[in-house]
mmCIF file of C-alpha atoms and ligand atoms in Angstrom:
data_model
loop_
_atom_site.group_PDB
_atom_site.id
_atom_site.type_symbol
_atom_site.label_atom_id
_atom_site.label_comp_id
_atom_site.label_asym_id
_atom_site.label_seq_id
_atom_site.Cartn_x
_atom_site.Cartn_y
_atom_site.Cartn_z
ATOM 1 C CA UNK X 1 -59.247 18.750 10.989
ATOM 2 C CA UNK X 2 -60.066 20.911 7.996
ATOM 3 C CA UNK X 3 -57.395 19.498 5.729
ATOM 4 C CA UNK X 4 -54.261 17.586 6.441
ATOM 5 C CA UNK X 5 -53.244 18.293 2.890
ATOM 6 C CA UNK X 6 -53.207 22.059 2.819
ATOM 7 C CA UNK X 7 -49.572 21.952 1.811
ATOM 8 C CA UNK X 8 -49.912 18.812 -0.247
ATOM 9 C CA UNK X 9 -52.361 19.898 -2.935
ATOM 10 C CA UNK X 10 -51.236 21.017 -6.325
ATOM 11 C CA UNK X 11 -49.857 18.100 -8.210
ATOM 12 C CA UNK X 12 -48.115 15.956 -5.597
ATOM 13 C CA UNK X 13 -48.754 12.293 -6.139
ATOM 14 C CA UNK X 14 -50.582 10.011 -3.767
ATOM 15 C CA UNK X 15 -47.400 8.501 -2.300
ATOM 16 C CA UNK X 16 -46.044 11.931 -1.470
ATOM 17 C CA UNK X 17 -49.307 12.965 0.153
ATOM 18 C CA UNK X 18 -49.293 9.839 2.273
ATOM 19 C CA UNK X 19 -45.625 10.326 3.185
ATOM 20 C CA UNK X 20 -46.410 13.806 4.451
ATOM 21 C CA UNK X 21 -49.344 12.472 6.422
ATOM 22 C CA UNK X 22 -47.188 9.679 7.877
ATOM 23 C CA UNK X 23 -44.668 12.299 8.948
ATOM 24 C CA UNK X 24 -47.420 14.197 10.776
ATOM 25 C CA UNK X 25 -48.576 10.979 12.461
ATOM 26 C CA UNK X 26 -45.008 10.133 13.544
ATOM 27 C CA UNK X 27 -44.901 13.222 15.758
ATOM 28 C CA UNK X 28 -48.574 13.285 16.753
ATOM 29 C CA UNK X 29 -49.454 13.774 20.411
ATOM 30 C CA UNK X 30 -53.189 14.315 20.020
ATOM 31 C CA UNK X 31 -54.097 11.501 22.401
ATOM 32 C CA UNK X 32 -52.523 9.683 25.318
ATOM 33 C CA UNK X 33 -51.458 6.721 23.169
ATOM 34 C CA UNK X 34 -48.513 8.861 22.095
ATOM 35 C CA UNK X 35 -47.061 8.456 25.592
ATOM 36 C CA UNK X 36 -46.546 4.710 25.444
ATOM 37 C CA UNK X 37 -45.894 3.963 21.787
ATOM 38 C CA UNK X 38 -42.573 2.740 20.429
ATOM 39 C CA UNK X 39 -43.484 3.480 16.810
ATOM 40 C CA UNK X 40 -46.493 4.900 15.061
ATOM 41 C CA UNK X 41 -48.023 2.492 12.551
ATOM 42 C CA UNK X 42 -49.342 4.503 9.656
ATOM 43 C CA UNK X 43 -50.130 1.968 6.941
ATOM 44 C CA UNK X 44 -48.564 -0.030 4.157
ATOM 45 C CA UNK X 45 -49.244 -1.429 0.732
ATOM 46 C CA UNK X 46 -50.274 -0.020 -2.608
ATOM 47 C CA UNK X 47 -51.763 3.493 -2.343
ATOM 48 C CA UNK X 48 -53.222 2.998 -5.834
ATOM 49 C CA UNK X 49 -55.059 -0.220 -4.934
ATOM 50 C CA UNK X 50 -58.851 -0.182 -5.226
ATOM 51 C CA UNK X 51 -59.002 -2.138 -1.953
ATOM 52 C CA UNK X 52 -58.261 -0.737 1.496
ATOM 53 C CA UNK X 53 -58.282 -2.903 4.625
ATOM 54 C CA UNK X 54 -58.822 -1.165 7.953
ATOM 55 C CA UNK X 55 -58.142 -2.867 11.268
ATOM 56 C CA UNK X 56 -58.332 -1.771 14.886
ATOM 57 C CA UNK X 57 -54.840 -0.686 15.870
ATOM 58 C CA UNK X 58 -51.253 -1.769 16.359
ATOM 59 C CA UNK X 59 -50.449 -4.560 18.776
ATOM 60 C CA UNK X 60 -47.130 -5.407 20.390
ATOM 61 C CA UNK X 61 -45.437 -6.607 17.188
ATOM 62 C CA UNK X 62 -46.734 -3.708 15.128
ATOM 63 C CA UNK X 63 -45.647 -1.214 17.782
ATOM 64 C CA UNK X 64 -42.167 -2.760 17.743
ATOM 65 C CA UNK X 65 -41.826 -2.747 13.944
ATOM 66 C CA UNK X 66 -43.941 0.216 12.836
ATOM 67 C CA UNK X 67 -45.734 -2.050 10.351
ATOM 68 C CA UNK X 68 -49.414 -3.063 10.342
ATOM 69 C CA UNK X 69 -50.535 -6.661 10.708
ATOM 70 C CA UNK X 70 -47.376 -8.509 11.654
ATOM 71 C CA UNK X 71 -47.201 -11.515 13.998
ATOM 72 C CA UNK X 72 -49.776 -14.320 14.042
ATOM 73 C CA UNK X 73 -52.739 -12.164 13.049
ATOM 74 C CA UNK X 74 -50.707 -10.751 10.181
ATOM 75 C CA UNK X 75 -49.826 -14.243 9.010
ATOM 76 C CA UNK X 76 -53.479 -15.205 9.056
ATOM 77 C CA UNK X 77 -54.340 -12.056 7.106
ATOM 78 C CA UNK X 78 -51.758 -13.098 4.513
ATOM 79 C CA UNK X 79 -53.472 -16.509 4.303
ATOM 80 C CA UNK X 80 -56.899 -14.876 3.923
ATOM 81 C CA UNK X 81 -55.610 -12.693 1.090
ATOM 82 C CA UNK X 82 -53.790 -15.627 -0.502
ATOM 83 C CA UNK X 83 -57.090 -17.518 -0.633
ATOM 84 C CA UNK X 84 -58.107 -15.049 -3.355
ATOM 85 C CA UNK X 85 -54.648 -14.763 -4.915
ATOM 86 C CA UNK X 86 -53.878 -11.396 -3.322
ATOM 87 C CA UNK X 87 -50.884 -10.319 -1.295
ATOM 88 C CA UNK X 88 -50.596 -7.400 1.092
ATOM 89 C CA UNK X 89 -48.759 -5.522 -1.666
ATOM 90 C CA UNK X 90 -51.965 -5.626 -3.744
ATOM 91 C CA UNK X 91 -53.993 -3.755 -1.111
ATOM 92 C CA UNK X 92 -53.554 -0.856 1.288
ATOM 93 C CA UNK X 93 -53.537 -1.735 5.002
ATOM 94 C CA UNK X 94 -54.132 0.575 7.915
ATOM 95 C CA UNK X 95 -55.895 0.869 11.278
ATOM 96 C CA UNK X 96 -58.341 3.231 12.959
ATOM 97 C CA UNK X 97 -55.633 4.289 15.448
ATOM 98 C CA UNK X 98 -51.972 4.627 14.591
ATOM 99 C CA UNK X 99 -50.513 3.966 18.064
ATOM 100 C CA UNK X 100 -50.770 0.903 20.279
ATOM 101 C CA UNK X 101 -53.466 0.863 22.960
ATOM 102 C CA UNK X 102 -52.296 -1.231 25.891
ATOM 103 C CA UNK X 103 -52.883 -1.701 29.589
ATOM 104 C CA UNK X 104 -50.350 -2.876 32.173
ATOM 105 C CA UNK X 105 -51.150 -6.167 33.858
ATOM 106 C CA UNK X 106 -48.761 -8.008 36.163
ATOM 107 C CA UNK X 107 -45.873 -5.921 34.922
ATOM 108 C CA UNK X 108 -46.646 -6.619 31.249
ATOM 109 C CA UNK X 109 -48.446 -4.590 28.633
ATOM 110 C CA UNK X 110 -51.545 -6.240 27.209
ATOM 111 C CA UNK X 111 -53.332 -4.928 24.121
ATOM 112 C CA UNK X 112 -56.682 -3.279 24.751
ATOM 113 C CA UNK X 113 -59.336 -1.765 22.502
ATOM 114 C CA UNK X 114 -58.725 1.907 21.749
ATOM 115 C CA UNK X 115 -61.091 4.210 23.631
ATOM 116 C CA UNK X 116 -63.641 6.388 21.856
ATOM 117 C CA UNK X 117 -61.640 9.561 22.497
ATOM 118 C CA UNK X 118 -58.512 7.956 21.038
ATOM 119 C CA UNK X 119 -60.375 6.758 17.949
ATOM 120 C CA UNK X 120 -61.920 10.199 17.484
ATOM 121 C CA UNK X 121 -58.554 11.917 17.883
ATOM 122 C CA UNK X 122 -56.987 9.677 15.258
ATOM 123 C CA UNK X 123 -59.931 9.604 12.872
ATOM 124 C CA UNK X 124 -58.832 12.630 10.785
ATOM 125 C CA UNK X 125 -55.719 10.692 9.758
ATOM 126 C CA UNK X 126 -57.808 7.755 8.586
ATOM 127 C CA UNK X 127 -60.170 10.095 6.769
ATOM 128 C CA UNK X 128 -57.195 11.753 5.089
ATOM 129 C CA UNK X 129 -55.800 8.375 4.036
ATOM 130 C CA UNK X 130 -59.157 7.500 2.469
ATOM 131 C CA UNK X 131 -59.283 10.915 0.821
ATOM 132 C CA UNK X 132 -55.814 10.363 -0.667
ATOM 133 C CA UNK X 133 -56.186 6.724 -1.705
ATOM 134 C CA UNK X 134 -59.814 6.944 -2.878
ATOM 135 C CA UNK X 135 -60.438 3.203 -2.445
ATOM 136 C CA UNK X 136 -63.341 1.681 -4.331
ATOM 137 C CA UNK X 137 -63.699 -1.081 -1.733
ATOM 138 C CA UNK X 138 -63.087 -0.882 2.015
ATOM 139 C CA UNK X 139 -62.919 -4.024 4.133
ATOM 140 C CA UNK X 140 -63.194 -3.328 7.853
ATOM 141 C CA UNK X 141 -61.481 -5.959 9.968
ATOM 142 C CA UNK X 142 -63.413 -6.263 13.217
ATOM 143 C CA UNK X 143 -66.167 -4.392 14.979
ATOM 144 C CA UNK X 144 -64.236 -1.262 16.051
ATOM 145 C CA UNK X 145 -63.229 -0.469 12.459
ATOM 146 C CA UNK X 146 -66.793 -1.083 11.266
ATOM 147 C CA UNK X 147 -68.224 1.129 14.033
ATOM 148 C CA UNK X 148 -65.803 3.875 13.036
ATOM 149 C CA UNK X 149 -66.313 3.729 9.288
ATOM 150 C CA UNK X 150 -69.737 2.202 8.661
ATOM 151 C CA UNK X 151 -72.103 2.712 11.598
ATOM 152 C CA UNK X 152 -71.509 3.368 15.290
ATOM 153 C CA UNK X 153 -74.145 0.729 16.073
ATOM 154 C CA UNK X 154 -72.523 -1.893 13.819
ATOM 155 C CA UNK X 155 -72.693 -5.440 15.239
ATOM 156 C CA UNK X 156 -70.001 -7.564 13.693
ATOM 157 C CA UNK X 157 -71.725 -10.926 14.184
ATOM 158 C CA UNK X 158 -74.985 -9.680 12.652
ATOM 159 C CA UNK X 159 -73.862 -7.097 10.114
ATOM 160 C CA UNK X 160 -70.640 -8.551 8.684
ATOM 161 C CA UNK X 161 -70.642 -9.758 5.111
ATOM 162 C CA UNK X 162 -73.104 -7.083 3.930
ATOM 163 C CA UNK X 163 -72.297 -4.175 1.639
ATOM 164 C CA UNK X 164 -72.584 -0.566 2.734
ATOM 165 C CA UNK X 165 -71.566 2.677 1.071
ATOM 166 C CA UNK X 166 -68.876 4.744 2.787
ATOM 167 C CA UNK X 167 -67.039 7.751 1.305
ATOM 168 C CA UNK X 168 -68.132 6.695 -2.180
ATOM 169 C CA UNK X 169 -66.685 3.208 -1.669
ATOM 170 C CA UNK X 170 -68.359 -0.152 -1.189
ATOM 171 C CA UNK X 171 -67.632 -1.201 2.364
ATOM 172 C CA UNK X 172 -67.928 -4.527 4.134
ATOM 173 C CA UNK X 173 -66.791 -5.797 7.499
ATOM 174 C CA UNK X 174 -65.550 -9.204 8.502
ATOM 175 C CA UNK X 175 -63.966 -10.633 11.627
ATOM 176 C CA UNK X 176 -60.514 -9.400 12.613
ATOM 177 C CA UNK X 177 -57.808 -12.081 12.160
ATOM 178 C CA UNK X 178 -56.899 -11.763 15.861
ATOM 179 C CA UNK X 179 -60.514 -12.612 16.752
ATOM 180 C CA UNK X 180 -60.386 -15.637 14.451
ATOM 181 C CA UNK X 181 -57.241 -16.817 16.236
ATOM 182 C CA UNK X 182 -59.010 -16.659 19.601
ATOM 183 C CA UNK X 183 -61.658 -19.167 18.454
ATOM 184 C CA UNK X 184 -61.410 -22.900 19.025
ATOM 185 C CA UNK X 185 -62.868 -26.113 17.611
ATOM 186 C CA UNK X 186 -66.129 -25.721 15.764
ATOM 187 C CA UNK X 187 -66.261 -21.961 16.442
ATOM 188 C CA UNK X 188 -62.883 -21.589 14.738
ATOM 189 C CA UNK X 189 -64.045 -23.493 11.673
ATOM 190 C CA UNK X 190 -67.306 -21.545 11.460
ATOM 191 C CA UNK X 191 -65.569 -18.178 11.868
ATOM 192 C CA UNK X 192 -62.973 -19.042 9.248
ATOM 193 C CA UNK X 193 -65.683 -20.162 6.849
ATOM 194 C CA UNK X 194 -67.445 -16.794 7.196
ATOM 195 C CA UNK X 195 -64.227 -14.809 6.732
ATOM 196 C CA UNK X 196 -63.303 -16.832 3.660
ATOM 197 C CA UNK X 197 -66.808 -16.235 2.242
ATOM 198 C CA UNK X 198 -66.471 -12.494 2.888
ATOM 199 C CA UNK X 199 -63.065 -12.251 1.217
ATOM 200 C CA UNK X 200 -64.438 -14.052 -1.848
ATOM 201 C CA UNK X 201 -67.161 -11.407 -2.141
ATOM 202 C CA UNK X 202 -64.641 -8.620 -1.636
ATOM 203 C CA UNK X 203 -62.390 -10.140 -4.274
ATOM 204 C CA UNK X 204 -65.261 -10.226 -6.786
ATOM 205 C CA UNK X 205 -65.596 -6.451 -6.351
ATOM 206 C CA UNK X 206 -61.805 -6.056 -6.545
ATOM 207 C CA UNK X 207 -61.792 -7.881 -9.877
ATOM 208 C CA UNK X 208 -64.574 -5.638 -11.194
ATOM 209 C CA UNK X 209 -62.617 -2.557 -10.107
ATOM 210 C CA UNK X 210 -59.482 -3.840 -11.844
ATOM 211 C CA UNK X 211 -61.468 -4.542 -15.017
ATOM 212 C CA UNK X 212 -62.857 -0.992 -14.968
ATOM 213 C CA UNK X 213 -59.294 0.285 -14.786
ATOM 214 C CA UNK X 214 -58.413 -1.798 -17.835
HETATM 215 S S1 SF4 I 301 -53.319 7.256 18.154
HETATM 216 FE FE1 SF4 I 301 -53.501 8.763 16.498
HETATM 217 S S2 SF4 I 301 -54.221 10.636 17.529
HETATM 218 FE FE2 SF4 I 301 -53.371 9.297 19.135
HETATM 219 S S3 SF4 I 301 -51.227 9.954 19.303
HETATM 220 FE FE3 SF4 I 301 -51.284 8.216 17.865
HETATM 221 S S4 SF4 I 301 -51.399 9.191 15.833
HETATM 222 FE FE4 SF4 I 301 -51.970 10.760 17.352
#
């Protein structure tokens, strides 16, 4: 997409640009996920934050509410942010796809990973969000977000916790909260320890960015 902001340039503020983009997403039918969604889930938080968090896509609760990161994974994300004295209002939250990817099993819809074609179809919206928000730090939550934004060959277990440069921002990936919740026993403790270490490093960069802003 050449520019999603052709009509939005010329003095409109960031919130207005994002509102226009969200309106475009709300009626988007560029991939088959449009057929089964209840709501699009565009993003939430502070569009002026230096820190943007990017997850995989809406699940059942997000599809029902239109908000990113609600339910158990959202609660865990709140806890992760609280560990460094941040709330979701201090950051901007979004996903690589704006509609729920699900598959029917035994008469129920179960979340599935978005397919490559769906991610590619939705990617211009994410790019436009980054273009509008101009984050200084991007934290990818989970492998699919890291593969989309950092490197298509990204391996979350090997490459998480390292810094990369993406769209002029420092970017890191850590485990998705939903992945953390699927762990048990010692694996759960180890995964949590790594995520908490990653968020500490991200927060150090956030503090530097806030200091630069005075
Ligand atoms: S996932 Fe993205 S590209 Fe696909 S229909 Fe939803 S908004 Fe459009």
